[in-house]
Coordinates of C-alpha atoms in Angstrom, one line a residue:
Chain A
M1 CA -118.4 -14.6 -10.2
R2 CA -122.1 -15.1 -9.7
R3 CA -122.8 -11.4 -10.3
N4 CA -121.2 -11.7 -13.7
W5 CA -123.1 -14.9 -14.8
N6 CA -126.3 -15.0 -12.7
D7 CA -128.7 -14.4 -15.6
E8 CA -127.2 -17.1 -17.8
V9 CA -125.9 -19.8 -15.5
E10 CA -127.3 -21.8 -12.6
F11 CA -125.1 -22.0 -9.5
V12 CA -125.2 -25.0 -7.2
D13 CA -123.0 -25.7 -4.2
V14 CA -122.8 -29.2 -2.6
V15 CA -121.6 -29.4 1.0
I16 CA -119.3 -32.3 1.5
R17 CA -117.5 -33.9 4.5
Q18 CA -115.6 -31.8 7.1
A19 CA -112.3 -31.0 5.6
H20 CA -110.8 -30.0 8.9
P21 CA -112.8 -31.5 11.8
R22 CA -113.2 -29.5 14.9
P23 CA -113.7 -29.9 18.6
G24 CA -117.4 -30.4 19.3
V25 CA -118.1 -31.8 15.9
P26 CA -114.9 -33.8 15.1
T27 CA -116.6 -35.3 12.1
Y28 CA -120.1 -35.9 10.8
H29 CA -121.8 -38.8 12.5
S30 CA -125.3 -37.8 11.3
F31 CA -126.9 -36.1 8.4
E32 CA -128.5 -33.5 10.8
Q33 CA -125.0 -32.2 11.8
K34 CA -124.1 -31.9 8.1
M35 CA -127.3 -30.0 7.3
H36 CA -126.7 -27.7 10.3
D37 CA -123.2 -26.8 9.0
A38 CA -124.6 -26.3 5.5
E39 CA -127.2 -23.8 6.9
S40 CA -124.4 -22.0 8.7
Y41 CA -122.2 -22.0 5.6
K42 CA -125.0 -20.5 3.5
R43 CA -125.8 -17.9 6.2
E44 CA -122.2 -16.9 7.2
D45 CA -120.8 -16.8 3.7
N46 CA -123.9 -15.0 2.3
I47 CA -124.5 -17.6 -0.3
A48 CA -127.5 -16.5 -2.4
W49 CA -127.6 -19.6 -4.7
T50 CA -128.7 -23.2 -4.1
V51 CA -126.8 -25.2 -1.5
L52 CA -127.3 -28.9 -1.4
V53 CA -126.1 -31.4 1.2
D54 CA -124.5 -34.6 0.2
D55 CA -125.3 -37.8 2.1
L56 CA -123.1 -39.1 4.9
P57 CA -121.0 -41.5 2.8
G58 CA -120.4 -38.6 0.3
M59 CA -121.7 -40.7 -2.6
T60 CA -122.1 -37.7 -5.0
H61 CA -118.8 -36.1 -4.0
Q62 CA -116.9 -39.4 -4.4
V63 CA -118.4 -40.1 -7.8
Y64 CA -117.5 -36.6 -8.9
G65 CA -113.9 -37.2 -8.0
G66 CA -113.8 -36.7 -4.2
L67 CA -111.4 -33.7 -4.4
A68 CA -111.4 -31.0 -1.7
D69 CA -112.6 -28.1 -3.8
P70 CA -113.6 -28.9 -7.4
T71 CA -116.0 -27.1 -9.8
Y72 CA -117.7 -28.5 -12.9
I73 CA -119.2 -26.5 -15.7
I74 CA -122.1 -28.6 -17.1
D75 CA -123.4 -27.6 -20.5
Q76 CA -127.1 -27.1 -21.3
E77 CA -127.4 -30.7 -22.4
G78 CA -126.1 -32.0 -19.1
R79 CA -122.6 -32.9 -20.2
V80 CA -119.4 -31.9 -18.5
A81 CA -117.9 -28.9 -20.4
F82 CA -115.1 -28.1 -18.1
Y83 CA -113.6 -29.5 -14.9
S84 CA -111.7 -27.2 -12.6
M85 CA -110.1 -29.7 -10.2
W86 CA -109.0 -26.9 -7.8
T87 CA -111.7 -24.2 -8.3
H88 CA -110.2 -21.1 -10.0
A89 CA -112.7 -18.4 -10.8
P90 CA -110.8 -16.6 -13.6
M91 CA -110.4 -20.0 -15.4
L92 CA -114.1 -20.7 -15.0
H93 CA -115.0 -17.2 -16.3
T94 CA -112.9 -17.8 -19.4
S95 CA -114.5 -21.3 -19.9
L96 CA -118.0 -19.9 -19.5
E97 CA -117.2 -17.2 -22.2
M98 CA -116.0 -20.0 -24.5
L99 CA -119.1 -22.1 -23.8
R100 CA -121.4 -19.2 -24.5
A101 CA -119.6 -18.6 -27.8
Q102 CA -120.3 -22.3 -28.6
G103 CA -124.0 -21.9 -27.9
W104 CA -123.7 -23.4 -24.4
R105 CA -122.8 -26.9 -25.7
G106 CA -119.6 -29.0 -25.9
V107 CA -116.2 -29.1 -24.1
V108 CA -114.2 -26.0 -23.7
G109 CA -110.6 -25.0 -22.8
G110 CA -109.2 -28.5 -23.1
G111 CA -111.8 -29.8 -20.6
V112 CA -109.7 -29.9 -17.5
D113 CA -107.6 -27.6 -15.3
K114 CA -105.5 -29.6 -12.9
T115 CA -103.5 -26.7 -11.5
P116 CA -103.7 -26.4 -7.7
H117 CA -104.3 -22.6 -7.5
V118 CA -102.3 -22.2 -4.2
A119 CA -102.5 -18.4 -4.0
A120 CA -106.3 -18.4 -3.8
A121 CA -106.2 -21.1 -1.2
I122 CA -103.7 -19.2 0.9
T123 CA -105.7 -16.0 0.8
D124 CA -109.1 -17.6 1.5
G125 CA -108.4 -20.9 3.2
W126 CA -108.4 -19.5 6.7
K127 CA -112.1 -18.9 6.6
G128 CA -112.7 -22.7 6.7
L129 CA -109.7 -23.5 9.0
R130 CA -110.7 -21.0 11.7
R131 CA -114.1 -22.8 12.1
G132 CA -112.2 -25.8 13.4
L133 CA -109.7 -24.2 15.7
P134 CA -107.6 -25.3 17.4
Q135 CA -107.7 -28.8 16.1
S136 CA -107.8 -27.8 12.4
L137 CA -104.6 -25.8 12.8
I138 CA -102.8 -28.6 14.7
D139 CA -103.9 -31.2 12.2
I140 CA -102.9 -29.2 9.1
E141 CA -99.5 -28.2 10.6
T142 CA -98.9 -31.9 11.4
A143 CA -99.9 -33.0 7.9
A144 CA -98.1 -30.2 6.0
P145 CA -95.9 -28.0 8.2
T146 CA -96.3 -24.2 7.6
T147 CA -99.5 -24.6 5.6
G148 CA -101.8 -23.4 8.4
I149 CA -99.6 -20.5 9.4
S150 CA -99.2 -19.5 5.7
T151 CA -103.0 -19.6 5.4
W152 CA -103.4 -17.4 8.5
L153 CA -100.8 -14.9 7.1
G154 CA -102.5 -15.0 3.7
F155 CA -105.8 -14.1 5.3
Q156 CA -104.2 -11.1 7.2
L157 CA -102.8 -9.9 3.9
R158 CA -106.1 -10.4 2.2
P159 CA -106.9 -6.7 1.8
L160 CA -103.7 -6.3 -0.2
T161 CA -103.7 -9.6 -2.1
A162 CA -107.4 -10.4 -2.7
P163 CA -107.7 -8.2 -5.8
L164 CA -105.1 -10.4 -7.4
T165 CA -105.6 -13.8 -5.9
L166 CA -109.4 -13.9 -5.5
R167 CA -110.3 -12.1 -8.7
A168 CA -113.4 -13.3 -10.6
K169 CA -112.0 -12.6 -14.1
P170 CA -108.6 -13.1 -15.7
L171 CA -106.2 -10.2 -15.4
P172 CA -106.1 -7.9 -18.4
A173 CA -103.0 -8.2 -20.6
S174 CA -101.9 -4.7 -19.5
A175 CA -102.0 -5.7 -15.8
K176 CA -100.1 -8.9 -16.5
I177 CA -97.4 -6.9 -18.3
S178 CA -97.2 -4.3 -15.4
L179 CA -96.9 -7.1 -12.9
G180 CA -94.2 -8.8 -15.0
V181 CA -92.3 -5.6 -15.2
G182 CA -92.7 -4.9 -11.5
A183 CA -91.5 -8.4 -10.6
A184 CA -88.5 -8.1 -12.9
A185 CA -87.6 -4.8 -11.4
L186 CA -87.8 -6.2 -7.9
L187 CA -85.7 -9.2 -8.9
F188 CA -83.1 -6.8 -10.5
L189 CA -83.0 -4.6 -7.4
G190 CA -82.7 -7.6 -5.1
A191 CA -79.9 -9.1 -7.2
K192 CA -78.1 -5.8 -7.2
A193 CA -78.3 -5.4 -3.5
L194 CA -77.0 -8.9 -2.9
T195 CA -74.1 -8.4 -5.3
R196 CA -73.2 -5.2 -3.5
D197 CA -73.2 -6.8 -0.1
R198 CA -71.1 -9.7 -1.2
S199 CA -68.4 -7.7 -3.0
G200 CA -67.1 -6.1 0.2
Y201 CA -67.1 -2.7 -1.4
G202 CA -69.9 -0.2 -1.8
S203 CA -71.3 1.7 1.1
D204 CA -68.6 0.7 3.6
R205 CA -65.8 1.8 1.3
R206 CA -67.5 5.1 0.8
R207 CA -67.9 5.7 4.5
T208 CA -64.2 5.1 5.2
K209 CA -62.9 7.2 2.4
V210 CA -60.4 9.7 3.7
R211 CA -61.3 13.2 2.6
P212 CA -58.3 15.6 2.1
R213 CA -58.1 18.4 4.6
K214 CA -58.8 21.9 3.5
V215 CA -55.6 24.1 3.6
R216 CA -56.3 27.4 5.1
Chain B
M1 CA -121.2 -46.8 -21.6
Q2 CA -121.0 -45.2 -18.1
N3 CA -124.1 -45.0 -15.9
T4 CA -125.7 -41.6 -15.7
N5 CA -126.8 -42.0 -12.2
V6 CA -124.7 -41.3 -9.1
A7 CA -126.0 -44.2 -7.1
L8 CA -125.2 -46.7 -9.9
R9 CA -121.8 -45.2 -10.5
F10 CA -120.9 -45.4 -6.8
V11 CA -121.4 -49.1 -6.8
D12 CA -118.6 -49.6 -9.4
L13 CA -116.4 -46.8 -8.3
E14 CA -112.7 -47.5 -8.0
N15 CA -110.9 -45.9 -5.0
K16 CA -114.3 -45.8 -3.1
M17 CA -113.9 -44.9 0.5
S18 CA -115.8 -46.4 3.4
L19 CA -118.0 -44.3 5.6
D20 CA -115.2 -43.9 8.3
E21 CA -112.4 -43.3 5.8
Y22 CA -114.5 -40.6 4.1
N23 CA -115.5 -38.9 7.3
F24 CA -112.1 -38.8 8.9
E25 CA -111.4 -37.6 12.4
H26 CA -108.2 -35.8 11.7
F27 CA -106.7 -34.3 8.5
R28 CA -103.5 -36.1 7.8
T29 CA -100.7 -36.1 5.2
K30 CA -102.3 -39.1 3.5
H31 CA -105.4 -37.0 2.7
L32 CA -103.1 -34.4 1.1
L33 CA -101.4 -37.2 -0.9
S34 CA -104.7 -38.7 -1.8
D35 CA -105.9 -35.4 -3.3
A36 CA -102.6 -35.1 -5.2
K37 CA -103.0 -38.6 -6.6
A38 CA -106.6 -37.9 -7.6
T39 CA -105.5 -34.8 -9.4
V40 CA -102.8 -36.5 -11.3
E41 CA -105.2 -39.3 -12.3
E42 CA -107.9 -36.7 -13.2
R43 CA -110.3 -38.6 -11.0
G44 CA -113.9 -37.5 -11.6
I45 CA -116.3 -37.1 -14.5
K46 CA -114.5 -36.6 -17.8
P47 CA -115.2 -33.7 -20.1
G48 CA -117.9 -34.5 -22.7
E49 CA -119.4 -37.2 -20.4
M50 CA -123.0 -36.9 -19.1
A51 CA -122.9 -35.5 -15.6
P52 CA -124.3 -38.3 -13.4
D53 CA -127.7 -37.4 -12.1
F54 CA -128.4 -37.0 -8.3
E55 CA -131.1 -35.7 -6.1
L56 CA -130.0 -34.0 -2.8
P57 CA -131.7 -32.2 0.0
R58 CA -131.6 -28.4 -0.3
V59 CA -130.8 -26.0 2.5
G60 CA -134.0 -24.2 3.2
G61 CA -136.2 -27.2 2.4
G62 CA -137.0 -29.6 -0.4
S63 CA -134.5 -31.2 -2.7
L64 CA -133.0 -30.7 -6.2
R65 CA -132.3 -33.1 -9.0
L66 CA -129.5 -32.1 -11.2
S67 CA -131.3 -33.1 -14.4
E68 CA -134.1 -30.6 -13.5
L69 CA -131.6 -27.9 -14.5
R70 CA -131.1 -29.2 -18.0
G71 CA -131.5 -26.5 -20.7
K72 CA -129.3 -24.1 -18.7
P73 CA -125.6 -24.3 -18.0
V74 CA -124.7 -25.2 -14.4
I75 CA -121.7 -24.3 -12.2
L76 CA -121.5 -27.3 -9.8
H77 CA -119.1 -26.7 -6.9
F78 CA -118.2 -29.1 -4.1
G79 CA -117.0 -27.6 -0.9
S80 CA -116.6 -28.0 2.9
F81 CA -117.9 -25.9 5.7
S82 CA -114.5 -26.2 7.4

């Protein structure tokens, strides 16, 4: 996303509390621990833009809503133009395009997107969770069973799913139509297979059919 | 009119968490539910409102004040290392 907007938009990341505390550093007890993790975050994730570190009580994070992964678009006058409560790059891309068309001022796209974009979290969430193993996995499975395993699976399937789930721009209309047609075809084939199995006919009947003998 | 400074806004913030509540030791269902509630309530800065100003230390040294970036649109993301 930054590649698309680097010349026109300033990118700022704020490191917040540990979402999934880990052995060794169960949670932050000092600002130094937080700064150390922020440095690792910038280095390991190759973040080329500004990374700031919130204070220990998370004052800035809490004032800005306290959610786990939000993004704000702030217009050139310093006002909130769009609030993506569960960061979604394609939605932010569209909002930035609208903001540019408005001369980088004002509210765009209704102002707020509250949708939890689960597919992106499942594809990319393991990156954070694996930093806190094994405690992070135990904790998340206790809090919301299957979530941790789903995230691990999502990460393994990342090469296949990332072009869809972690895209920086919205899908073109043609791709949406193709996906819709593909999904409908899969549903149709699935329904057909189920119906065939339940009827008691079909392949079994064909296999047991008695063929007439040839008369010599 | 809302304060345009994070420190002042924090003083009057509803649903404010204490230091220990904020820096929890274990992720639990209540944290998930709290996020869901915050989403439904649209907790945070409302569109059209001035983004409350703050100054925070920057990785690599120095610090940055949000208002220094005025004149250019900003993508402001909050995220965790873990």
